[in-house]
Every structure is written in structure tokens, then in C-alpha cells.
Amino acid sequence: MSKLDLSRRQFLGVFGGAAAVVGLGLVGCGGTGTTAAEGGDGAAALSGSISCSGATSFQPLIEKARDAFQDANPDVSIAVSAGGSGQGLSQVADGSVQIGRSDVFAETKLEADQCANLVDNQVCIVGMGPIVNANVDVDDISTEQLKGIFMGEITDWSEVGGSAGAIQVIQREAGSGTRATFEAAVLAGDTAPDSFRPVAEVDSSGTVVEQVAATEGSISYVAFNYMGSDGIKALSVDGIDPTQENVESGDFNIWAYEHMYTRSDEDESTAPVTKAFIEFIMSDDFADTVVEEGFIPMANMQVKKDVDGNVTPVE
């Protein structure tokens, strides 16, 4: 049995009390929902709406899944919004959305009582890494150098082997799962001093790309799926390229699970749609799209990571 099959079985077990959903019946993210009546062939058709908010790192992937899912289920509506991991987790915890997307474990963002009824559906892996303005003449950087830059200790490109010029740090906003993942891997528990001021703090990965492309001497970080954008280039770290294969093997260590948190006590009117949508994203039918969009299927990983960031081999 593959790890992907196991993940799907674990997910289905959580929703054991929900109505069964057949085949490629796909659903979406928006407010309220109802289960559909039986179709003429006896298969249950999905209907209703659910909402899905949170991390921007894999929002494009979820939007593709939503479009395919809604095409197959015309009576389903999925509202997909951004806001960052912190917002997605808070909203699923308070019940205002059915799915909260996050790059980080809920335990790192929420209080214990908020996590009590949350179900962690790890749907794929996201690799992340540093990007710079295309004119920066540095191609590789060490973890220690990255830490120095994002702690405000290294301020000129000449200090890391490039031409002289001020380093312009563009940071994600507080609450971003991408930021939390990057800082956990690079800062290793340290915190930048209050005196350090990035040139900008932005609220989405797309905005990061736009700002880095437009700002000479700039540096930031994004998920792999954003690294092919014009005006920027990705850096290797410690001589290791940011690739799917290097994440799978554990050689490149800036990565995270893409979580789609749900509630174990979700209303029965929306639970079948939520279940079917997540099951579709984790299905073999959608696996090629996961890879095409720059993400890594769960079944490919040779290492795993726990909530404390400890990486161990997959057994």
C-alpha cells in the first residue's frame, strides 16, 4: 500500500459518519451546502457550497482542483480565498470556513482548545527557497549567509560573493505559513531584532514575486511553483538546487506539508462536499497536476517532518 493510499484511508476514517460520495464528484469552497439527491443511475450527486481560505503558496493548485471539481459537479460552489495560513487556521477553528489551508501545523499557530476539533489533512508537499532580483549576480548562498541577511547582519551583496550593492529584504507578513517555514529552516529558532526593518512586508506569494522583480538588489523567498516567474531567479542553498528530487531525498531542507484542515464536527450538510474535494486533491487522477504545479505528492517523500521540525526517514 502506498503512503498516498494510507493518507486517503486515514482521511476517509475521519469522515466515516459522513454521507458517501461517488466517483469524481467534485466540490468547492464557499458558505453552506447540502447533499444532493440520488441521480437516475443511483449515484449520489453532490450539491452545495463550502469555503476554503488560507495559505497563498498552494492557492493556485487548489483553484485548479476547484475548477476541475466544479466542472464535474455543476451543483457545487467552491469559494477559495487567500489571507495566509494564520487566517485559514483561525477561520476553520471558528467554523467560518470548512477548509483552512496552511503551510504549518495548527499547533504552531493556535491555542490547544482551538485545535481540539481540527483534522489535519496533509495533501502534498511544498518546497520553498530564496529568490532574488534577476540582476543580482549571486547564484548560491549558504544557510548561514541567508540567516545573516534575514537577521539584518549582512546588508551588502559583496559580503556573500556578489557585486557591491545594498541587499533589499522583502519579507512576508506575520502569520504567513511560508514565512514560518522559511524562518524555521533558516533562522533555526532565532528572531530578527526589532531594529531590523525589511524594505517591505507583503501579504501573498504573488506580491513577493512582483516586488522582487521590480526592486534592484532584493531578496525574498517563495514556494517552488512561483520560482519560474519573470524578473527573478532562484538561488541554490549550500550548493543544493531547489528541486522536487532534492526535497524528496531530504537534501534540500526548506519544505513543508500543505495542510487542508477541516473540523471533525463539521455540519452534515457540508461534510460530504468537503470530504469529496479533499479526496479528489489526493487522488491518482489529480497527482499529475500536483507535480505540474510544482508540488510533491505525499507518496514520493523519503523523509518526514514532525510539528517540531524533526526530519526522519519514512519507514
Coordinates of C-alpha atoms in Angstrom, one line a residue:
M1 CA 0.0 0.0 0.0
S2 CA 1.4 3.4 -0.9
K3 CA 1.7 6.3 1.6
L4 CA -0.8 8.2 -0.5
D5 CA -3.3 5.3 -0.1
L6 CA -2.7 5.3 3.6
S7 CA -3.3 9.1 3.8
R8 CA -6.6 8.7 2.0
R9 CA -7.7 5.9 4.2
Q10 CA -6.9 7.9 7.3
F11 CA -8.9 10.8 5.9
L12 CA -11.9 8.6 5.0
G13 CA -11.9 7.3 8.5
V14 CA -12.3 10.7 9.9
F15 CA -15.3 11.3 7.8
G16 CA -16.8 7.8 8.4
G17 CA -20.1 9.3 9.5
A18 CA -20.5 11.5 6.5
A19 CA -22.6 10.5 3.5
A20 CA -20.7 8.6 0.8
V21 CA -19.7 10.5 -2.3
V22 CA -19.2 8.6 -5.5
G23 CA -16.5 8.7 -8.2
L24 CA -15.2 12.1 -9.4
G25 CA -18.0 14.0 -7.8
L26 CA -16.0 17.2 -7.0
V27 CA -16.8 20.1 -4.8
G28 CA -15.7 23.5 -3.8
C29 CA -15.1 26.1 -1.1
G30 CA -18.0 28.6 0.0
G31 CA -20.5 29.1 2.8
T32 CA -23.2 26.5 3.2
G33 CA -24.0 23.3 1.5
T34 CA -26.5 20.4 1.1
T35 CA -26.1 16.8 0.0
A36 CA -27.6 16.1 -3.4
A37 CA -30.4 13.8 -4.3
E38 CA -29.7 10.5 -5.9
G39 CA -29.2 10.7 -9.7
G40 CA -31.1 8.5 -12.1
D41 CA -28.3 5.9 -12.2
G42 CA -28.4 5.6 -8.4
A43 CA -25.1 7.5 -7.8
A44 CA -25.3 10.4 -5.3
A45 CA -24.8 13.8 -7.0
L46 CA -23.1 16.5 -4.9
S47 CA -24.5 19.9 -4.4
G48 CA -23.9 22.9 -2.1
S49 CA -21.1 25.2 -1.3
I50 CA -18.1 25.3 1.0
S51 CA -15.4 27.9 1.8
C52 CA -11.6 27.4 1.7
S53 CA -9.2 30.1 2.9
G54 CA -5.6 30.4 4.0
A55 CA -2.1 29.9 2.6
T56 CA -1.3 31.5 -0.8
S57 CA 1.6 29.2 -1.5
F58 CA -0.7 26.5 -2.9
Q59 CA -3.8 28.6 -3.7
P60 CA -3.2 28.2 -7.5
L61 CA -3.2 24.4 -7.1
I62 CA -6.4 24.5 -5.1
E63 CA -8.0 26.8 -7.7
K64 CA -7.2 24.3 -10.4
A65 CA -8.7 21.5 -8.3
R66 CA -11.8 23.6 -7.7
D67 CA -12.3 24.2 -11.4
A68 CA -12.0 20.6 -12.3
F69 CA -14.2 19.6 -9.3
Q70 CA -16.9 22.1 -10.2
D71 CA -16.9 21.1 -13.8
A72 CA -17.7 17.5 -12.8
N73 CA -20.2 18.7 -10.2
P74 CA -22.1 21.7 -11.6
D75 CA -24.3 22.0 -8.5
V76 CA -21.3 22.6 -6.3
S77 CA -19.7 26.0 -5.5
I78 CA -16.2 26.4 -4.0
A79 CA -15.0 29.8 -2.7
V80 CA -11.2 29.9 -2.5
S81 CA -9.7 33.0 -0.8
A82 CA -6.3 34.0 0.5
G83 CA -5.2 35.6 3.8
G84 CA -2.3 33.4 4.8
S85 CA -2.0 30.3 7.0
G86 CA -2.9 32.1 10.2
Q87 CA -6.1 33.3 8.8
G88 CA -7.1 30.0 7.3
L89 CA -6.4 28.2 10.6
S90 CA -8.3 30.8 12.7
Q91 CA -11.3 30.6 10.3
V92 CA -11.6 26.9 10.2
A93 CA -11.2 26.8 14.0
D94 CA -14.1 29.2 14.5
G95 CA -16.2 27.5 11.8
S96 CA -16.4 30.4 9.4
V97 CA -14.9 28.2 6.6
Q98 CA -15.0 24.5 6.0
I99 CA -11.3 24.2 5.0
G100 CA -8.3 26.1 6.3
R101 CA -5.2 25.9 4.2
S102 CA -1.8 26.1 6.0
D103 CA 1.9 25.6 5.4
V104 CA 2.4 24.9 9.1
F105 CA 0.9 22.7 11.7
A106 CA -2.1 24.2 13.5
E107 CA -0.4 23.7 16.9
T108 CA 2.2 26.3 16.0
K109 CA -0.4 29.0 15.4
L110 CA -3.5 28.2 17.5
E111 CA -4.2 27.6 21.2
A112 CA -4.8 24.0 22.3
D113 CA -8.6 24.5 22.7
Q114 CA -8.8 25.8 19.1
C115 CA -7.1 22.7 17.8
A116 CA -9.3 20.3 19.7
N117 CA -11.7 19.6 16.8
L118 CA -9.4 20.1 13.9
V119 CA -8.4 17.3 11.4
D120 CA -5.0 17.6 9.7
N121 CA -5.3 16.5 6.0
Q122 CA -1.7 16.7 4.6
V123 CA -2.4 16.8 0.9
C124 CA 1.0 17.4 -0.6
I125 CA 4.5 18.8 0.0
V126 CA 5.7 22.3 -0.9
G127 CA 9.4 23.2 -1.4
M128 CA 10.4 26.7 -0.7
G129 CA 13.6 28.7 -1.2
P130 CA 15.2 32.1 -1.6
I131 CA 14.7 34.2 -4.8
V132 CA 16.5 37.4 -5.8
N133 CA 16.0 40.1 -8.4
A134 CA 17.3 38.8 -11.8
N135 CA 20.2 41.3 -11.8
V136 CA 21.7 40.1 -8.6
D137 CA 25.0 38.3 -9.5
V138 CA 24.8 35.6 -6.8
D139 CA 23.6 32.1 -7.7
D140 CA 24.3 30.1 -4.5
I141 CA 24.1 31.1 -0.8
S142 CA 24.8 29.3 2.4
T143 CA 22.2 28.8 5.1
E144 CA 24.4 30.9 7.5
Q145 CA 24.5 33.7 4.9
L146 CA 20.7 33.6 4.5
K147 CA 20.3 33.7 8.2
G148 CA 22.6 36.8 8.4
I149 CA 20.6 38.6 5.7
F150 CA 17.2 37.9 7.4
M151 CA 18.6 38.8 10.8
G152 CA 19.8 42.1 9.4
E153 CA 23.5 41.3 10.0
I154 CA 24.5 41.0 6.3
T155 CA 23.4 44.1 4.3
D156 CA 25.5 44.2 1.1
W157 CA 25.8 41.7 -1.7
S158 CA 29.6 42.0 -1.6
E159 CA 29.5 40.1 1.7
V160 CA 28.2 37.0 0.1
G161 CA 30.3 37.0 -3.1
G162 CA 28.3 39.4 -5.3
S163 CA 28.9 42.9 -6.6
A164 CA 28.6 45.7 -4.1
G165 CA 25.1 46.9 -3.5
A166 CA 22.6 47.1 -0.7
I167 CA 20.5 44.0 0.0
Q168 CA 16.8 44.8 0.0
V169 CA 14.9 42.3 2.0
I170 CA 11.3 41.8 1.1
Q171 CA 9.5 39.8 3.9
R172 CA 6.2 38.1 4.2
E173 CA 3.8 39.4 6.7
A174 CA 3.4 38.0 10.2
G175 CA 1.1 35.0 10.2
S176 CA 2.3 33.7 6.8
G177 CA 3.0 30.0 6.8
T178 CA 5.6 30.4 4.1
R179 CA 7.5 32.8 6.4
A180 CA 7.2 30.4 9.3
T181 CA 8.6 27.5 7.3
F182 CA 11.4 29.6 5.9
E183 CA 12.4 31.0 9.3
A184 CA 12.2 27.6 11.0
A185 CA 14.6 26.2 8.4
V186 CA 16.9 29.2 8.1
L187 CA 16.8 31.1 11.4
A188 CA 16.6 27.9 13.5
G189 CA 14.7 29.4 16.4
D190 CA 16.4 32.8 16.4
T191 CA 14.4 36.0 15.9
A192 CA 15.5 39.1 14.0
P193 CA 16.0 42.1 16.3
D194 CA 13.4 44.9 16.4
S195 CA 15.9 47.2 14.8
F196 CA 15.9 45.2 11.5
R197 CA 13.5 46.6 9.0
P198 CA 12.8 44.9 5.7
V199 CA 12.0 47.3 2.8
A200 CA 8.5 45.7 2.6
E201 CA 6.3 43.2 4.2
V202 CA 3.7 41.8 1.8
D203 CA 0.6 39.6 2.1
S204 CA 1.0 37.0 -0.7
S205 CA 3.5 35.0 -2.7
G206 CA 2.4 36.6 -5.9
T207 CA 3.1 40.1 -4.4
V208 CA 6.5 38.9 -3.3
V209 CA 7.4 37.9 -6.9
E210 CA 6.2 41.3 -8.2
Q211 CA 8.2 43.2 -5.7
V212 CA 11.4 41.3 -6.1
A213 CA 11.2 41.6 -9.9
A214 CA 10.7 45.3 -9.5
T215 CA 13.3 46.0 -6.8
E216 CA 17.0 46.1 -7.6
G217 CA 19.1 44.1 -5.1
S218 CA 16.1 42.5 -3.5
I219 CA 15.8 39.1 -1.9
S220 CA 12.8 37.1 -0.5
Y221 CA 11.5 33.5 -0.6
V222 CA 8.6 31.7 -2.2
A223 CA 7.3 28.2 -2.9
F224 CA 8.9 26.4 -5.9
N225 CA 5.8 26.9 -8.0
Y226 CA 6.5 30.7 -8.1
M227 CA 10.2 30.4 -9.0
G228 CA 9.7 30.4 -12.8
S229 CA 8.3 34.0 -12.9
D230 CA 10.0 36.7 -15.0
G231 CA 12.4 39.1 -13.3
I232 CA 13.5 36.8 -10.6
K233 CA 15.9 33.9 -10.1
A234 CA 16.0 31.1 -7.5
L235 CA 19.2 30.5 -5.5
S236 CA 20.6 27.2 -4.6
V237 CA 21.3 26.8 -0.8
D238 CA 24.5 25.2 0.4
G239 CA 25.1 24.0 -3.2
I240 CA 21.8 22.2 -3.3
D241 CA 19.3 23.2 -6.0
P242 CA 15.7 23.8 -5.0
T243 CA 14.2 20.8 -6.9
Q244 CA 11.5 18.2 -6.2
E245 CA 14.0 15.4 -6.1
N246 CA 16.2 17.1 -3.6
V247 CA 13.2 17.7 -1.3
E248 CA 12.1 14.1 -1.6
S249 CA 15.5 12.8 -0.6
G250 CA 15.8 15.3 2.3
D251 CA 18.9 17.0 0.8
F252 CA 17.0 20.4 0.4
N253 CA 15.5 21.1 3.8
I254 CA 13.2 24.1 3.2
W255 CA 9.9 22.5 2.8
A256 CA 6.6 21.9 4.5
Y257 CA 3.4 19.9 4.3
E258 CA 0.4 21.6 2.6
H259 CA -2.3 21.1 5.1
M260 CA -6.1 21.4 4.5
Y261 CA -7.5 21.5 8.0
T262 CA -11.2 20.5 8.5
R263 CA -13.4 20.0 11.5
S264 CA -14.3 16.6 12.9
D265 CA -17.7 18.1 13.9
E266 CA -18.4 19.8 10.5
D267 CA -22.1 20.1 9.7
E268 CA -23.5 17.1 7.9
S269 CA -24.8 19.5 5.2
T270 CA -21.3 20.4 4.0
A271 CA -19.1 17.5 5.2
P272 CA -19.7 15.3 2.1
V273 CA -18.6 18.1 -0.2
T274 CA -15.5 18.9 1.9
K275 CA -14.6 15.2 2.1
A276 CA -15.0 14.6 -1.7
F277 CA -13.0 17.7 -2.6
I278 CA -10.0 16.8 -0.4
E279 CA -10.2 13.2 -1.6
F280 CA -10.1 14.4 -5.2
I281 CA -6.9 16.5 -4.5
M282 CA -5.2 13.4 -3.0
S283 CA -6.4 11.1 -5.8
D284 CA -4.3 9.5 -8.5
D285 CA -6.4 11.4 -11.0
F286 CA -5.0 14.7 -9.7
A287 CA -1.5 13.6 -9.0
D288 CA -0.1 14.8 -12.3
T289 CA -1.5 18.3 -11.8
V290 CA 0.1 18.4 -8.3
V291 CA 3.5 17.8 -9.9
E292 CA 2.9 20.1 -12.9
E293 CA 2.1 22.9 -10.4
G294 CA 5.4 22.5 -8.6
F295 CA 4.3 20.4 -5.6
I296 CA 5.3 16.9 -4.4
P297 CA 2.8 14.1 -3.9
M298 CA 2.9 12.6 -0.4
A299 CA 3.8 9.2 -1.7
N300 CA 7.1 10.4 -3.1
M301 CA 8.7 11.5 0.1
Q302 CA 11.6 9.6 1.5
V303 CA 11.7 11.7 4.7
K304 CA 9.0 13.1 7.0
K305 CA 8.8 16.1 9.4
D306 CA 7.0 16.4 12.7
V307 CA 5.5 19.5 14.3
D308 CA 8.8 20.3 16.0
G309 CA 10.7 20.3 12.7
N310 CA 12.5 17.0 13.3
V311 CA 13.2 15.2 9.9
T312 CA 13.4 11.4 9.9
P313 CA 13.3 8.7 7.2
V314 CA 10.0 7.4 6.1
E315 CA 9.7 3.8 7.2

